[in-house]
Coordinates of C-alpha atoms in Angstrom, one line a residue:
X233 CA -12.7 -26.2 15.5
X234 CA -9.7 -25.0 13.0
X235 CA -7.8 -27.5 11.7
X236 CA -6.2 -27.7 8.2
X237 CA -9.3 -28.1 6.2
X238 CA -10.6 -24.7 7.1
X239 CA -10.5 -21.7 4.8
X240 CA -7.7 -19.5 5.0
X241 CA -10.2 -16.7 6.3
X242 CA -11.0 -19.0 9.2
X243 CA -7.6 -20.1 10.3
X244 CA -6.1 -16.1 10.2
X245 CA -9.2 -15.3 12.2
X246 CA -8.4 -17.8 14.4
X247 CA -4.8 -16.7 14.4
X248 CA -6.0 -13.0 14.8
X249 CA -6.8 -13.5 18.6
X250 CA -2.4 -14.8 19.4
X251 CA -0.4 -12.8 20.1
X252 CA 1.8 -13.5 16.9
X253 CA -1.1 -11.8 14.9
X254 CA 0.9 -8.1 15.7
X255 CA 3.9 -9.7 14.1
X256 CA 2.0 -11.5 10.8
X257 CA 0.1 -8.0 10.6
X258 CA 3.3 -5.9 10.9
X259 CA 4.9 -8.3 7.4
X260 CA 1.9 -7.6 5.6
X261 CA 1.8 -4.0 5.9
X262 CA 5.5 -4.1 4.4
X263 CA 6.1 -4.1 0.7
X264 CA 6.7 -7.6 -0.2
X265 CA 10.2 -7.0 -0.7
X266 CA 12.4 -10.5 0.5
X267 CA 13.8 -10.1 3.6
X268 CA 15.9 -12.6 6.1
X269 CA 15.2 -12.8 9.5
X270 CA 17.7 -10.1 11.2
X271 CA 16.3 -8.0 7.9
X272 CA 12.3 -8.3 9.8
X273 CA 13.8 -7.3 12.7
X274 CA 15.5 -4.4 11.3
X275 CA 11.8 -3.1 9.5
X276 CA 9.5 -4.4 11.8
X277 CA 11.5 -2.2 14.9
X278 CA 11.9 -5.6 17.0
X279 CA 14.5 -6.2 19.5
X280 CA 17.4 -8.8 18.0
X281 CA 16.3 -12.2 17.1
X282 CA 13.0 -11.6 17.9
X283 CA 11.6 -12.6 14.7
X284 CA 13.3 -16.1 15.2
X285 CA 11.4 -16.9 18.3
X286 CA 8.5 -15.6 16.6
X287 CA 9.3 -17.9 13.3
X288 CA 9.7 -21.3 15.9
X289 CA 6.2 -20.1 16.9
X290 CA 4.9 -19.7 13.6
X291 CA 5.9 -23.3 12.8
X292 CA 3.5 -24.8 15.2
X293 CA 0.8 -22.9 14.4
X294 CA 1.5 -23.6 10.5
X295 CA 2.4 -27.0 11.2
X296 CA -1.3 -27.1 12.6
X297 CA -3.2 -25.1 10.4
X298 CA -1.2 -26.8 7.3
X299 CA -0.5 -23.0 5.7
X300 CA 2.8 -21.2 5.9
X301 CA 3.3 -17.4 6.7
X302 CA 6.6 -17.3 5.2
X303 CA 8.1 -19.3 2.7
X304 CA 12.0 -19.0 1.1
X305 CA 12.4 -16.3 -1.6
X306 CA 12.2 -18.1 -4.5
X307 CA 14.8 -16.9 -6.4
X308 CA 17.1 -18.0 -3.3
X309 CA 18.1 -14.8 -2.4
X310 CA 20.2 -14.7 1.2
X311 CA 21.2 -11.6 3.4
X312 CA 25.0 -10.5 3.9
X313 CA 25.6 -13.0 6.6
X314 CA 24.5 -15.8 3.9
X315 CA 20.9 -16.2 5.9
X316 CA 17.7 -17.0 4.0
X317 CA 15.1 -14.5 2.7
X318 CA 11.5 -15.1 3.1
X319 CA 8.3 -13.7 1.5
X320 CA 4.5 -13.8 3.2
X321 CA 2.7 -15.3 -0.2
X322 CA 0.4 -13.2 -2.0
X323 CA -3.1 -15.3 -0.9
X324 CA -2.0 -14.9 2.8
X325 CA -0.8 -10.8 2.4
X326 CA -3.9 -10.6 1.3
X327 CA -6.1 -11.8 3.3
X328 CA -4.3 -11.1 6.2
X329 CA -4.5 -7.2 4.8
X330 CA -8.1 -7.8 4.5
X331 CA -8.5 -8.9 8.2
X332 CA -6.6 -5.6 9.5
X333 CA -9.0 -3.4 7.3
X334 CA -12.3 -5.0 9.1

C-alpha cells in the first residue's frame, strides 16, 4: 500500500497508472518557468480551466500521499488577472522526468 511514508519513487509510480499522470508528465517536460493556472493551460494545449479540475484532483491525491505537485511561486509572482503562479519542485521534476525516461 502507498501511503505518506513511501518514497517519492513509490508514490509517482503509484500515481503513474491515473490518469492525471499525462498532466504531471506534461509540467515536467516544461522549463520550470512559474506559471498560473490559465498560464498551464495555455503551454500544456488544454481546453480552458482544465488545469483547475486537474489541480482539485491533484489535492486528493497530495492530500493522500502527503507530497505536493505544485506549490506557490515563491517569490509570489501572479498572472495578469492577479492569479497565483505555481512551480512543480525540483525533487518531484525530477523524479517524475526520471519515471518518463524508463
Amino acid at each position: 500500500m502507498i501511503d505518506a511514508k513511501s518514497t517519492l519513487k513509490q508514490k509517482l509510480e503509484r500515481v503513474r497508472r491515473r490518469g492525471v499522470w499525462r498532466f504531471l508528465s506534461g509540467i515536467a517536460r516544461l522549463n520550470e518557468q512559474p506559471r498560473s493556472l490559465a498560464e498551464f493551460d495555455d503551454a500544456l494545449d488544454l481546453s480552458k480551466n482544465k488545469m483547475r479540475s486537474t489541480k482539485a484532483i491533484f489535492a486528493k491525491l497530495e492530500n493522500r500521499l502527503d507530497m505536493r505537485f505544485l506549490v506557490p511561486d515563491p517569490n509570489g509572482e501572479e498572472d495578469d488577472a492577479g492569479n497565483p503562479r505555481y512551480v512543480m519542485p525540483k525533487r518531484v521534476r525530477k523524479q517524475i522526468r526520471n519515471l518518463i525516461d524508463d
